[in-house]
Amino acid sequence: MVADHRVLGYFGLTAKKTTVFVQNTTNISPKKLCTRSLGLTGKQKRMCQREPDISKVLLSAAKASARSCAKQFEDNRWNCPLGKYRLKMLEHGLRETAFLYAISSAGLVHSFARACSLGLLSRCTCDKRSVKHWKYGGCGDNIRFGMRFTKRLLRKARKPAKDFRAKVNMHNTVVGMKMVNRMMKKNCRCHGPSGSCTMKTCWRQVADLHLVAKELKGKYDKARKVMSNANTNKVRRKAQMYIVPDNEMDNSAASNQYDPNKPTEDDLVFLDQSPNFCSHSEYSEGTMGRNCNKTSNCAVLCCDRGYNTQLVSYETKCYCKMKWCCKVTCQRCRLTKEIHLCK
């Protein structure tokens, strides 16, 4: 089955509908991206149309988030699929949903902070604040604008749901935003005669989004199941979030039992237990036919069904030589490698 690759991002993180748009946007005008292709709400459309490049940054954020998610889960049973599987995932409070909310908001903050320092947006510039202990600041990524714009964009989503799942989703959204801010790094450059460092220019830069995703993946692995202390799912701001004790995780009858401990603001949290993702379902294609590594993850990835071994031939460059002065010549060699596909 061929997956639907239209869904790349989700900009209405507390809304009931997801953002759907086509992957090939090369010839689509910024106005059309804002009004139709990005699936934004009315208020979000107006924010998007304030300048042409905002739509490009939104698109870049969605693609970067999708790539980072796929990279982190490439060896897992759930490998962050796009299309209808992601749409269905976002309808439930699964552990995987928590990661999707976090990486989506992280991608937005990251992309807009970088866009400012690269001069892609007229409404913001690089962050020239001095880094602690150094008088002169360079052109840093504008994390303040990235955080502020992302919060405003998400607030202008469709009328937000007010149930407990919406509260959980927003908690995970904030975790992703804060992670980008927390992982900001300091870069410095020395100035002075003969390479001396009589003066130093320093600036702050966002970490690579794949590194942010890696940290969020660690939080995904340790995510906490939570529940509300209210008797109904129709709760408002006063509803408190409590951790479900480990011994009650699989006991649906214990719906009124909760741990007095609350999750921290840095925890990813979820409501529902995830399926095993072994077989085709509404959440994924399953693992049949997936490529695995027989020395590490075939047993887990293939769900103990075993795997088939195939020999695949491919061409690659070989016997490369440097020719004076600046040219490299290579031959083409055909090699064979062994691959393993889950049954």
mmCIF file of C-alpha atoms in Angstrom, residues 72-73 99 101-106 172 175-177 179-180 183 209 211-222 266 268:
data_model
loop_
_atom_site.group_PDB
_atom_site.id
_atom_site.type_symbol
_atom_site.label_atom_id
_atom_site.label_comp_id
_atom_site.label_asym_id
_atom_site.label_seq_id
_atom_site.Cartn_x
_atom_site.Cartn_y
_atom_site.Cartn_z
ATOM 1 C CA GLN A 72 14.529 9.148 15.073
ATOM 2 C CA PHE A 73 12.053 6.309 14.510
ATOM 3 C CA PHE A 99 6.130 13.204 20.153
ATOM 4 C CA TYR A 101 3.082 17.580 18.943
ATOM 5 C CA ALA A 102 6.505 18.224 20.466
ATOM 6 C CA ILE A 103 8.509 17.903 17.247
ATOM 7 C CA SER A 104 5.971 19.988 15.274
ATOM 8 C CA SER A 105 6.193 22.940 17.675
ATOM 9 C CA ALA A 106 9.978 22.543 17.939
ATOM 10 C CA ASN A 172 3.551 18.364 24.819
ATOM 11 C CA VAL A 175 7.809 20.755 25.802
ATOM 12 C CA GLY A 176 8.934 20.886 22.162
ATOM 13 C CA MET A 177 9.192 24.671 22.130
ATOM 14 C CA MET A 179 13.592 22.102 24.110
ATOM 15 C CA VAL A 180 14.732 24.312 21.215
ATOM 16 C CA MET A 183 19.525 23.601 23.497
ATOM 17 C CA LEU A 209 16.764 20.067 14.686
ATOM 18 C CA LEU A 211 19.653 16.893 17.829
ATOM 19 C CA VAL A 212 16.518 18.450 19.300
ATOM 20 C CA ALA A 213 14.512 15.497 17.981
ATOM 21 C CA LYS A 214 16.987 13.098 19.586
ATOM 22 C CA GLU A 215 16.422 14.711 22.984
ATOM 23 C CA LEU A 216 12.659 14.574 22.473
ATOM 24 C CA LYS A 217 12.982 10.906 21.514
ATOM 25 C CA GLY A 218 14.579 10.318 24.927
ATOM 26 C CA LYS A 219 11.579 11.992 26.530
ATOM 27 C CA TYR A 220 9.281 9.848 24.373
ATOM 28 C CA ASP A 221 10.959 6.708 25.759
ATOM 29 C CA LYS A 222 10.297 7.955 29.316
ATOM 30 C CA ASP A 266 9.625 18.765 30.836
ATOM 31 C CA LEU A 268 6.086 14.175 27.543
#
